[in-house]
Amino acid sequence: MRHDFLGPWRCRAGLLTYSQPLFAMLCLLGIVGWMAEVAQASVRTWSVPEGEAVSEEWNVAIDGQPVDVYTARTADPPFDKDFDHGGSYGFVSFDRDAEVVVTIRSASDRLRAAVEKSELRIRPESLGVEPKLLADGAIELRIPAPMDAESQCIQISVEPQNRRHPLLIFANPPETNIPDPNDPKVHWFGPGIHRPDGGKIELKDGETLYLEAGAVVQAGVVASGANIRIAGRGILCGNSWEWRKGPTAHQISINQAQHVQVDGIVVRGASHWTIVPVNCDDVSVHNVKLCGGRVQNDDGINPCNSRHVTISDCFLRTDDDCVAIKGLNRDWGNCEDITVERCTLWCDRARITLLGHESRADYMRRIIFRNCDVLHFQMPVFLLEPGEEMRLEEFLAENIRIEADPSEQHRWFAIARPTVNMYMQNQVPGHVRDITFRDITVTGVPSSCGMFFEGMDEQHRATDIVCENITIFGKQIQPGELNPESTLIRNGNLSQNVSVEWKTPDVEGFRTIFDGQTLRGWHGDPGYQAVPEQNGEPGKILLTKGTHGHFYTDAIYGNCVFKLEYRVMPGGNSGVALRSPSTQEEQPAYVAMEVQVLDDDAEKHATIETWQHNGSLYGIQPAKTGFHHPAGQWNEYEITVDRYHLSVKLNGYLITEADLDAMGFVRLLDQPGETLRRLLGHLGFTGHGDENIEYRNLRVKILP
């Protein structure tokens, strides 16, 4: 179904501009690729459609060619009486396949004054994009080419006066996988302003909603079924509806669906929650730009009772929580295996991340926030507050960069505690355990901005929390900072097993996770012992004969490289646990993954399965044999787990490699393969009661 018109397209030197679906049809024929190559176009832009307001404040050119700037509103009446989010703001979006120069001019000449007063902020600062002031008061920014995962989607906020009337720049990679506009299962909206009947678009099995660049579609979306896609470079707009009076429950409601993709679009001015998967499995939200802040309760992305949700390379500006994970109905299942990565986050009034409050699920677990930038926030960046007996566990926040402003932020940037509140049907607390904060950096003007953990009663504690490499306003937080009175990192009442560590990476990026003297940072079966350095030999962890239990890191890990040395005695049998829950009752090989540590040469191991040999991914992928040193000698493993790709090097030789996704998450033994989809957990060792096994020089490198 097509909603468009045909019109001319034009190619300018170094800049390709189009404004209709003819471009997509030419893409299908391969014609545009040839034309673009002839024109050496590296940038694709599009015009604001007739009837759509353009920014009166901002003028933008890309590689010297002017482009239109869209506008977004904040704090519509009546919310403007109580909140000032800085007023309206501009945004520009374009595709590029090479480095580009963006020239920016402000009608009020704010840029020159901000540069001269050193007040201009180009956020996120982690990008290292430096403005160049031109003679006429404009600035130039160089936006890098999309070379790798880190530079595919660049989202920048240009702020002459902090939050007041900023300009957002969305630099996308070249668009791919454009659907056929004549496919009956494609709802195609071309350039122009569209308002479908009733303001509602419904998507079913196998359907695609495509918003072409230059399209502004005033509608809500309801998707249910399987294999559904929402894509394009256009805008889905909720500006026409007052607070909580939109045509659909949420701007994009995804209900009881599987295998859903939302990719590339801009969502502006939602009237309530914005993107909401409810009781869903396998949802991807990628390179979506949310230009919100217009009304209260415009939460950005709220996975509710959903599993295997990935939110990547997105820009989220909201009045309410940027990402809120909720349990709305226990019958809809748990909230599990949710990843937020490489996102830029801005919340004008509430939390960046909320886990809990509505807590009607047995578990909220295996949640990852990784490699994200926080530009503005008022309440905590991370608020973990489960209730209703829900168990919130296995949460990892890693490589998070927070830009703080004393006029904006909450006293604590991270809080983890069970709670009871008005959103809970069952007025009892929940449970908090197995939480890791790693490589968190807070920059900006020094102020009160720390971390706080507490329980609620003896049965509802906050426990097993690791804080590793936390830097607050340039101060590296050391173990001594943790105390009940600290303004930096406070363990309140009924918090238990809270630890603070500083692990300095070596020149290769590896950090030591065993100090060679004690078992600090580890827990598990008492059959594991620390053997300090003796006669010049490094300290080691000894798995004593007869031990059948397991031993785990206190911290949890996602993508990483694990280097270690092991020595197995004749007939010995152990294993390296990967992404495992810290359980003694279950075998890591069955509920997570295990790399075999085995004396292959022992007679009793002569008839084992191929996937039981030393270096194999147990029950999943056999290893090449013949690369181990004999029992009694030291061997070295280098194990890499990067999302669903795993590899094992033994003494420098690649002996095992597996792509769990391509293999269909299938085990070679009668155990559920679903657990192979775990993306985080503990590192550790398994015991099988055989001869002594020794481990030393344990090091981990965190991968992005």
XYZ file of C-alpha atoms in Angstrom:
704
model
C 0.000 0.000 0.000
C 1.563 3.270 -1.131
C 0.849 6.750 0.213
C 2.980 9.050 -1.932
C 3.454 11.012 -5.100
C 6.111 10.905 -7.797
C 8.324 13.873 -8.352
C 11.794 14.810 -9.591
C 14.984 13.885 -7.828
C 18.286 15.600 -8.194
C 21.938 14.892 -7.548
C 24.257 17.708 -6.607
C 28.013 17.400 -6.612
C 28.923 15.439 -3.538
C 25.340 15.551 -2.248
C 22.417 13.362 -3.216
C 18.955 14.725 -2.433
C 15.682 12.939 -3.114
C 12.096 13.437 -2.180
C 9.963 10.572 -3.468
C 9.684 6.756 -3.747
C 11.182 6.735 -7.224
C 14.528 6.628 -5.425
C 13.640 3.319 -3.784
C 12.514 1.813 -7.083
C 15.748 2.916 -8.715
C 17.638 1.336 -5.808
C 15.950 -1.951 -6.603
C 17.140 -1.655 -10.201
C 20.667 -0.702 -9.171
C 20.396 2.570 -11.079
C 20.826 4.895 -8.124
C 24.041 3.189 -7.092
C 25.484 3.907 -10.539
C 24.242 7.499 -10.545
C 25.560 8.138 -7.050
C 28.931 6.734 -8.007
C 29.071 8.973 -11.063
C 28.210 11.991 -8.927
C 30.579 10.864 -6.154
C 27.779 11.517 -3.686
C 28.730 10.811 -0.085
C 25.696 12.396 1.615
C 21.970 11.819 1.207
C 19.584 14.461 2.540
C 15.892 15.229 2.128
C 13.606 18.214 2.238
C 11.067 19.174 4.867
C 7.625 18.582 3.268
C 5.242 21.430 2.551
C 3.257 22.330 5.653
C 5.965 21.149 8.057
C 7.640 23.902 10.100
C 11.354 24.474 9.681
C 13.651 25.866 12.328
C 13.929 29.641 12.457
C 16.930 29.406 14.772
C 19.229 27.004 12.954
C 20.751 26.937 9.476
C 22.767 23.865 8.514
C 24.869 22.922 5.492
C 26.552 19.592 4.840
C 29.683 19.701 2.721
C 28.573 23.182 1.704
C 25.019 22.300 0.653
C 22.074 23.676 2.701
C 19.732 21.167 4.355
C 16.394 21.663 6.079
C 16.149 21.586 9.869
C 13.050 20.048 11.491
C 11.688 21.211 14.852
C 10.478 19.470 18.011
C 8.532 20.867 20.967
C 8.994 20.502 24.712
C 6.612 21.041 27.655
C 3.346 21.660 25.831
C 0.633 23.352 27.936
C -0.246 22.765 30.713
C 3.182 21.303 31.532
C 4.951 24.568 30.664
C 3.622 26.010 33.937
C 5.707 23.620 36.025
C 8.635 22.648 33.778
C 11.139 24.410 31.566
C 12.890 21.892 29.328
C 14.646 24.600 27.328
C 12.023 25.252 24.697
C 11.790 23.908 21.169
C 14.791 22.406 19.439
C 15.940 21.612 15.936
C 17.115 18.366 14.384
C 18.606 17.354 11.082
C 19.065 13.824 9.787
C 21.096 12.551 6.842
C 22.911 9.487 5.516
C 26.620 9.480 4.730
C 29.240 6.974 3.634
C 32.313 9.155 4.269
C 33.467 11.912 6.575
C 31.392 15.072 6.179
C 31.702 18.668 7.317
C 28.603 20.137 8.956
C 28.412 23.937 9.006
C 26.012 25.419 11.562
C 24.711 28.962 11.883
C 22.461 30.400 14.571
C 20.054 33.208 13.670
C 20.637 34.798 17.060
C 24.434 34.542 16.793
C 24.445 32.405 19.960
C 27.247 30.228 18.646
C 29.882 32.960 18.506
C 29.055 34.151 22.018
C 29.086 30.597 23.385
C 32.457 29.841 21.788
C 33.999 33.072 23.036
C 32.730 32.372 26.574
C 33.769 28.693 26.380
C 30.123 27.744 26.978
C 29.460 25.818 23.772
C 29.009 22.095 24.404
C 29.162 19.477 21.674
C 27.710 16.377 23.319
C 28.462 13.602 23.881
C 31.958 14.685 24.760
C 33.192 11.121 24.294
C 32.964 11.564 20.498
C 35.742 14.137 20.630
C 34.078 16.331 17.985
C 35.636 19.788 18.250
C 33.915 22.889 16.795
C 35.792 25.231 14.499
C 34.618 28.851 14.717
C 34.332 30.587 11.333
C 34.707 34.302 10.690
C 30.957 34.855 10.284
C 30.132 33.261 13.652
C 29.246 29.833 12.269
C 30.922 26.646 13.425
C 32.111 23.567 11.556
C 31.950 20.008 12.844
C 33.605 17.025 11.204
C 31.457 13.901 11.402
C 33.436 10.684 10.904
C 32.634 8.096 8.252
C 30.654 4.982 9.277
C 33.681 2.705 9.558
C 32.727 0.406 12.449
C 29.986 -0.256 14.987
C 31.064 2.736 17.063
C 30.781 5.220 14.179
C 27.825 3.878 12.187
C 25.277 6.107 13.882
C 26.517 9.441 15.199
C 24.103 11.531 17.280
C 25.249 14.960 18.442
C 23.690 17.735 20.499
C 24.965 21.257 19.798
C 24.289 23.341 22.915
C 25.222 27.029 23.072
C 23.146 27.433 26.258
C 22.883 23.974 27.737
C 19.337 22.627 27.188
C 17.959 25.874 25.736
C 17.035 25.474 22.042
C 19.778 23.016 21.055
C 20.370 21.478 17.628
C 20.460 17.701 17.230
C 22.455 16.123 14.407
C 21.661 12.556 13.349
C 24.286 11.109 10.995
C 23.115 7.730 9.701
C 24.940 5.094 7.670
C 23.689 4.513 4.113
C 20.207 3.032 4.149
C 19.950 -0.632 3.139
C 17.236 -3.248 2.814
C 14.698 -0.832 1.324
C 11.468 -2.753 0.697
C 9.580 -2.973 -2.588
C 6.913 -0.227 -2.568
C 4.626 -2.441 -4.642
C 4.727 -5.354 -2.218
C 1.173 -5.792 -0.841
C 2.614 -6.401 2.617
C 4.413 -3.038 2.621
C 2.678 0.077 3.981
C 4.679 2.757 2.167
C 4.499 6.454 3.024
C 6.365 8.745 0.635
C 7.415 12.366 1.174
C 4.705 14.648 2.498
C 2.469 14.931 5.534
C 0.119 11.981 6.049
C -2.672 11.297 8.522
C -4.148 7.820 8.008
C -7.812 7.257 8.760
C -8.321 7.311 12.498
C -4.644 8.104 12.998
C -3.883 4.393 13.373
C -1.712 1.951 11.418
C -2.073 -1.767 12.138
C 0.639 -4.273 11.263
C 0.200 -8.049 11.159
C 2.347 -11.097 10.309
C 5.073 -10.385 7.764
C 4.128 -6.740 7.189
C 6.418 -3.731 6.852
C 5.735 -0.074 7.591
C 8.153 2.054 5.568
C 8.473 5.807 6.145
C 10.465 7.267 3.309
C 12.800 10.167 3.981
C 10.745 13.338 3.853
C 7.585 11.640 5.103
C 5.821 12.896 8.245
C 3.171 10.393 9.315
C 0.779 11.579 12.002
C -0.333 8.269 13.476
C 0.134 5.637 16.106
C 1.133 2.075 15.257
C -0.151 -1.228 16.632
C 1.856 -4.316 15.678
C 1.046 -7.906 16.583
C 2.177 -11.168 15.020
C 5.572 -12.254 13.732
C 8.248 -10.958 11.365
C 7.180 -7.314 11.427
C 9.366 -4.392 10.387
C 9.109 -0.615 10.802
C 11.846 1.214 8.903
C 12.918 4.199 6.841
C 14.200 7.708 7.422
C 10.830 9.439 7.839
C 9.071 10.747 10.955
C 6.287 9.127 12.961
C 4.675 12.090 14.706
C 2.378 12.385 17.724
C 2.297 16.201 17.903
C -1.380 16.376 16.949
C -2.625 14.686 20.118
C -2.872 16.001 23.634
C -1.362 14.190 26.581
C -2.589 10.572 26.736
C -5.232 11.169 24.039
C -3.462 9.563 21.093
C -5.225 7.162 18.692
C -3.291 4.178 20.050
C -2.267 3.151 23.564
C 1.348 4.037 22.737
C 3.031 5.712 19.796
C 4.244 2.271 18.732
C 2.483 -0.600 20.529
C 4.035 -4.011 19.890
C 1.751 -6.624 21.400
C 2.485 -10.332 21.804
C 4.806 -10.268 18.802
C 7.937 -12.112 17.732
C 10.837 -11.078 15.501
C 10.130 -7.354 15.235
C 12.496 -4.696 13.891
C 12.183 -0.930 14.295
C 15.008 0.717 12.358
C 16.132 4.157 11.270
C 13.033 6.296 11.806
C 12.476 9.441 13.864
C 9.631 9.401 16.414
C 8.553 12.873 17.473
C 6.195 14.223 20.111
C 4.624 11.053 21.514
C 1.482 11.710 23.572
C 2.192 8.820 25.985
C 4.731 5.968 26.181
C 6.599 5.836 22.897
C 7.806 2.338 21.886
C 6.329 -0.443 24.007
C 6.879 -4.184 23.392
C 4.430 -6.122 25.597
C 4.831 -9.897 26.013
C 7.182 -10.016 23.029
C 10.192 -12.097 22.033
C 13.054 -10.979 19.797
C 12.584 -7.245 19.293
C 15.265 -4.997 17.806
C 15.112 -1.199 18.015
C 18.046 0.197 16.047
C 19.111 3.711 15.047
C 15.779 5.165 16.149
C 15.748 8.814 17.127
C 13.147 9.827 19.725
C 12.565 13.594 19.761
C 10.316 13.847 22.799
C 9.806 15.971 25.894
C 6.471 17.402 24.692
C 4.308 15.871 27.433
C 4.678 13.940 30.655
C 4.713 10.134 30.599
C 6.364 9.978 27.169
C 8.693 7.138 28.267
C 11.069 6.262 25.461
C 11.285 2.482 25.135
C 9.469 0.301 27.682
C 9.947 -3.465 27.289
C 7.135 -4.995 29.378
C 7.218 -8.725 30.186
C 9.383 -9.166 27.083
C 12.424 -11.222 26.231
C 15.446 -10.856 23.929
C 15.079 -7.142 23.288
C 17.986 -5.169 21.819
C 18.052 -1.362 21.773
C 21.114 -0.163 19.875
C 22.520 3.039 18.368
C 19.454 5.059 19.366
C 19.012 8.660 20.488
C 16.359 9.065 23.177
C 15.189 12.444 24.462
C 12.161 12.188 26.721
C 10.346 14.003 29.491
C 9.828 10.726 31.378
C 12.103 7.676 31.658
C 14.256 6.978 28.608
C 14.139 3.194 29.124
C 11.766 1.615 31.636
C 11.563 -2.164 31.975
C 8.301 -3.217 33.582
C 6.265 -6.236 34.572
C 2.590 -5.593 33.892
C 1.145 -9.110 34.156
C 2.762 -12.262 35.545
C 0.887 -14.362 32.998
C 2.910 -12.676 30.251
C 6.230 -14.022 31.511
C 9.506 -12.554 32.689
C 11.548 -9.536 31.599
C 14.764 -11.197 30.402
C 17.782 -10.770 28.143
C 17.436 -7.071 27.359
C 20.401 -5.116 26.001
C 20.776 -1.345 25.580
C 24.021 -0.430 23.833
C 25.685 2.460 22.011
C 22.809 4.808 22.817
C 22.708 8.528 23.557
C 20.252 9.330 26.350
C 18.623 12.558 27.553
C 15.814 12.778 30.117
C 14.317 16.155 30.950
C 12.456 15.225 34.132
C 12.703 11.588 35.255
C 15.093 8.630 35.101
C 17.385 7.528 32.307
C 16.778 3.903 33.311
C 14.016 2.484 35.503
C 13.876 -1.205 36.406
C 10.918 -2.152 38.520
C 8.028 -0.183 39.976
C 5.461 -2.142 37.951
C 6.906 -5.512 38.981
C 4.402 -8.174 38.002
C 6.868 -10.803 36.814
C 8.780 -13.518 38.632
C 12.123 -12.265 37.298
C 13.682 -9.218 35.724
C 17.135 -10.476 34.818
C 20.056 -10.503 32.431
C 19.788 -6.793 31.649
C 22.752 -5.037 29.989
C 23.403 -1.308 29.575
C 26.671 -0.911 27.704
C 28.659 1.840 26.013
C 26.104 4.627 26.389
C 26.308 8.397 26.837
C 24.020 10.314 29.200
C 23.711 13.978 28.203
C 21.120 15.330 30.666
C 19.239 13.848 33.622
C 17.230 14.972 36.628
C 16.590 11.801 38.623
C 18.953 8.795 38.837
C 20.556 7.466 35.692
C 19.971 3.965 37.060
C 17.026 3.359 39.374
C 16.598 -0.306 40.306
C 13.494 -0.573 42.508
C 11.644 -3.902 42.266
C 8.557 -4.747 44.273
C 5.831 -7.406 44.389
C 8.396 -10.131 45.238
C 9.936 -9.803 41.776
C 13.600 -10.829 41.629
C 15.765 -8.260 39.882
C 19.115 -9.919 39.243
C 22.021 -10.218 36.821
C 22.150 -6.553 35.845
C 25.267 -5.113 34.176
C 25.976 -1.426 33.509
C 29.292 -1.109 31.702
C 31.212 1.690 30.004
C 28.664 4.421 30.773
C 29.633 8.073 30.392
C 27.522 10.541 32.379
C 27.734 14.292 31.771
C 26.483 15.917 34.964
C 25.273 19.434 35.659
C 24.603 20.574 39.254
C 21.519 22.487 38.072
C 19.948 19.284 36.787
C 20.928 16.008 38.360
C 19.733 13.975 41.311
C 21.939 13.400 44.363
C 22.497 9.759 43.377
C 23.163 8.657 39.802
C 22.587 4.998 40.751
C 20.180 3.549 43.317
C 19.443 -0.147 43.871
C 16.907 -1.094 46.531
C 13.694 -3.096 46.923
C 10.692 -0.847 47.348
C 6.907 -0.501 47.596
C 5.059 2.212 45.693
C 1.739 3.259 44.175
C 2.291 1.324 40.944
C 2.319 -2.060 42.667
C -0.807 -4.200 42.997
C 0.856 -6.354 45.668
C 2.257 -3.957 48.240
C 5.408 -5.862 49.181
C 9.048 -5.267 48.211
C 11.037 -7.173 45.623
C 14.605 -8.499 45.634
C 17.884 -7.029 44.321
C 20.957 -9.210 43.770
C 23.849 -9.863 41.426
C 24.414 -6.327 40.137
C 27.622 -5.057 38.500
C 28.525 -1.459 37.668
C 31.767 -1.305 35.667
C 33.673 1.533 34.027
C 31.226 4.299 34.921
C 32.526 7.851 34.450
C 30.807 10.994 35.722
C 32.143 14.274 34.326
C 31.065 17.905 34.506
C 30.926 20.466 37.308
C 31.675 18.674 40.618
C 28.604 18.285 42.785
C 26.859 15.654 44.873
C 26.429 12.702 42.538
C 27.033 9.170 43.826
C 25.708 5.621 44.249
C 23.381 4.278 46.947
C 22.355 0.731 47.849
C 19.999 -0.420 50.605
C 17.567 -3.179 51.516
C 14.080 -2.876 52.957
C 13.901 -5.698 55.474
C 15.700 -8.949 56.326
C 13.933 -10.840 53.534
C 14.339 -8.081 50.949
C 17.961 -7.011 50.885
C 20.164 -5.434 48.227
C 22.945 -7.964 47.884
C 25.902 -9.073 45.764
C 26.683 -5.699 44.175
C 30.046 -4.999 42.527
C 31.275 -1.493 41.648
C 34.397 -1.676 39.487
C 36.342 1.274 38.084
C 33.939 4.060 39.005
C 35.238 7.592 38.375
C 33.283 10.565 39.740
C 34.510 14.020 38.696
C 38.027 12.705 38.156
C 38.208 10.756 41.418
C 38.824 7.022 41.127
C 36.588 5.416 43.735
C 38.547 3.021 45.942
C 37.282 0.365 48.403
C 37.685 2.735 51.342
C 35.057 5.077 49.929
C 32.282 2.547 50.583
C 30.578 3.326 53.887
C 27.107 4.184 55.270
C 27.886 7.924 55.322
C 29.650 8.329 51.973
C 28.383 10.891 49.467
C 30.120 8.975 46.655
C 29.183 5.340 47.234
C 26.964 4.463 50.180
C 25.915 1.055 51.462
C 22.778 1.730 53.460
C 20.800 -0.462 55.822
C 20.301 -4.099 54.866
C 22.690 -3.994 51.919
C 24.967 -7.015 51.816
C 28.080 -8.131 49.920
C 28.666 -4.750 48.301
C 32.223 -4.339 46.998
C 34.255 -1.591 45.367
C 37.232 -2.442 43.173
C 39.715 -0.572 41.024
C 41.356 -2.773 38.389
C 43.878 -0.981 36.191
C 44.013 -2.475 32.678
C 47.434 -3.338 31.260
C 48.714 -2.085 27.909
C 46.624 -4.706 26.094
C 43.481 -3.763 27.983
C 43.441 -6.787 30.324
C 42.666 -6.424 34.026
C 43.642 -8.950 36.690
C 40.711 -10.687 38.413
C 42.712 -12.834 40.870
C 45.210 -11.052 43.126
C 47.405 -14.137 43.547
C 47.014 -14.093 47.323
C 43.365 -14.245 48.371
C 39.969 -15.225 47.010
C 38.703 -11.663 47.200
C 36.280 -11.121 44.317
C 35.338 -14.812 44.147
C 32.799 -17.070 45.834
C 31.598 -20.653 45.710
C 32.510 -24.140 46.874
C 35.023 -24.184 49.778
C 37.013 -26.850 47.926
C 38.719 -24.013 46.016
C 41.738 -22.516 47.761
C 44.108 -19.625 47.161
C 47.773 -20.693 47.055
C 49.988 -17.597 47.358
C 53.185 -17.114 45.360
C 55.889 -19.638 46.295
C 59.483 -19.844 45.114
C 58.859 -17.300 42.375
C 55.808 -19.166 41.019
C 52.686 -16.960 40.704
C 49.806 -17.431 43.113
C 47.053 -19.760 41.968
C 43.563 -21.048 42.666
C 43.642 -24.729 43.573
C 40.654 -26.943 42.851
C 41.250 -29.778 45.281
C 40.566 -33.399 44.483
C 37.091 -34.508 45.511
C 35.488 -31.101 44.937
C 32.318 -31.272 42.895
C 31.179 -27.665 43.313
C 31.768 -24.520 41.315
C 33.623 -21.259 41.858
C 32.594 -17.908 40.401
C 33.621 -14.297 40.070
C 31.585 -11.907 42.195
C 31.218 -9.657 39.140
C 29.265 -10.532 36.042
C 30.568 -10.171 32.501
C 29.157 -9.811 29.013
C 31.419 -9.545 25.967
C 34.997 -10.228 27.005
C 38.266 -12.065 26.469
C 39.260 -14.352 29.354
C 42.938 -15.300 29.567
C 44.123 -17.887 32.065
C 46.683 -20.588 32.650
C 45.720 -24.016 33.956
C 47.522 -27.173 35.040
C 45.641 -30.445 35.129
C 46.943 -33.463 36.971
C 46.776 -36.945 35.319
C 43.123 -37.924 34.876
C 41.898 -34.453 35.854
C 38.583 -32.968 34.723
C 37.296 -29.430 35.220
C 35.921 -26.611 33.099
C 35.791 -22.860 32.592
C 32.279 -21.493 33.152
C 31.131 -18.686 30.860
C 28.114 -16.380 31.338
C 26.867 -18.612 34.117
C 24.489 -17.968 36.987
C 26.349 -18.406 40.269
C 24.584 -21.634 41.136
C 25.835 -24.743 42.898
C 22.695 -26.708 42.106
C 23.030 -26.608 38.307
C 25.891 -27.350 35.934
C 27.195 -24.328 33.963
C 27.527 -26.640 30.945
C 23.731 -27.022 30.926
C 22.474 -23.604 32.028
C 25.213 -21.504 30.374
C 28.481 -22.580 28.694
C 31.601 -24.461 29.749
C 34.981 -24.865 28.056
C 36.470 -28.237 28.934
C 39.640 -28.532 31.019
C 40.593 -32.195 30.696
C 43.508 -34.583 30.580
C 42.783 -35.875 27.081
C 45.566 -38.458 27.350
C 44.122 -40.267 30.367
C 43.021 -43.828 29.626
C 39.647 -43.269 31.293
C 38.938 -40.516 28.747
C 39.701 -42.676 25.698
C 36.065 -43.145 24.653
C 34.618 -39.710 25.404
C 32.495 -37.781 22.896
C 34.245 -35.359 20.543
C 32.608 -32.403 22.314
C 34.057 -33.548 25.664
C 37.703 -33.126 24.668
C 39.911 -30.460 26.178
C 39.071 -27.015 24.803
C 35.643 -28.041 23.510
C 32.561 -25.991 24.184
C 30.925 -28.765 26.183
C 27.972 -30.321 24.434
C 28.050 -27.663 21.706
C 31.231 -27.521 19.603
C 34.160 -30.013 19.517
C 37.719 -28.701 19.686
C 40.677 -29.566 17.517
C 42.923 -31.898 19.495
C 46.651 -32.308 19.925
C 47.595 -28.785 21.009
C 47.730 -29.306 24.775
C 50.799 -29.808 26.927
C 50.879 -33.085 28.907
C 49.250 -33.402 32.323
C 51.356 -31.724 34.998
C 52.425 -28.870 32.697
C 50.922 -25.406 32.383
C 48.656 -24.526 29.432
C 47.192 -21.185 28.405
C 43.641 -20.463 27.301
C 42.423 -17.333 25.547
C 38.625 -17.519 25.446
C 36.627 -14.875 23.602
C 32.882 -14.425 24.003
C 31.523 -11.627 21.818
C 27.744 -11.653 21.709
C 27.032 -15.098 20.177
C 30.492 -15.731 18.760
C 32.877 -17.823 20.849
C 36.472 -18.874 20.220
C 39.122 -20.724 22.205
C 42.860 -20.493 21.695
C 45.031 -23.095 23.420
C 48.720 -22.240 23.704
C 48.296 -19.770 20.847
C 46.371 -22.093 18.498
C 42.723 -21.577 17.567
C 41.082 -24.871 18.482
C 37.383 -24.002 18.896
C 35.107 -21.542 17.164
C 31.327 -21.337 17.280
C 28.593 -18.965 16.134
C 25.739 -19.889 18.433
C 23.190 -17.898 16.467
C 24.111 -19.508 13.137
C 24.018 -22.905 14.858
C 20.450 -22.241 15.990
C 21.322 -22.304 19.710
C 21.338 -26.109 19.653
C 23.206 -28.353 22.063
C 24.541 -31.778 21.112
C 23.049 -33.356 24.216
C 19.611 -33.466 25.719
C 19.643 -30.049 27.368
C 17.733 -26.863 26.426
C 19.490 -24.677 23.884
C 17.557 -21.580 24.945
C 20.084 -20.943 27.720
C 22.771 -20.404 25.056
C 21.115 -17.050 24.355
C 22.406 -15.700 27.678
C 24.536 -12.628 27.015
C 25.982 -12.165 30.496
C 26.821 -14.025 33.658
C 29.734 -15.070 35.834
C 33.107 -16.466 34.876
C 34.257 -19.398 36.927
C 35.424 -22.981 37.247
C 33.619 -26.289 37.620
C 34.606 -29.231 39.785
C 33.970 -32.884 38.971
C 35.748 -34.563 41.885
C 38.792 -35.715 39.910
C 42.449 -34.862 40.451
C 43.751 -31.448 41.516
C 43.421 -28.626 38.977
C 45.269 -25.302 39.258
C 44.494 -21.906 37.710
C 46.636 -18.775 37.642
C 47.210 -15.467 35.823
C 43.500 -14.812 35.398
C 42.855 -11.725 33.293
C 39.837 -10.250 31.522
C 39.560 -7.739 28.692
C 36.183 -6.054 28.333
C 34.890 -5.900 24.760
C 32.502 -3.193 23.519
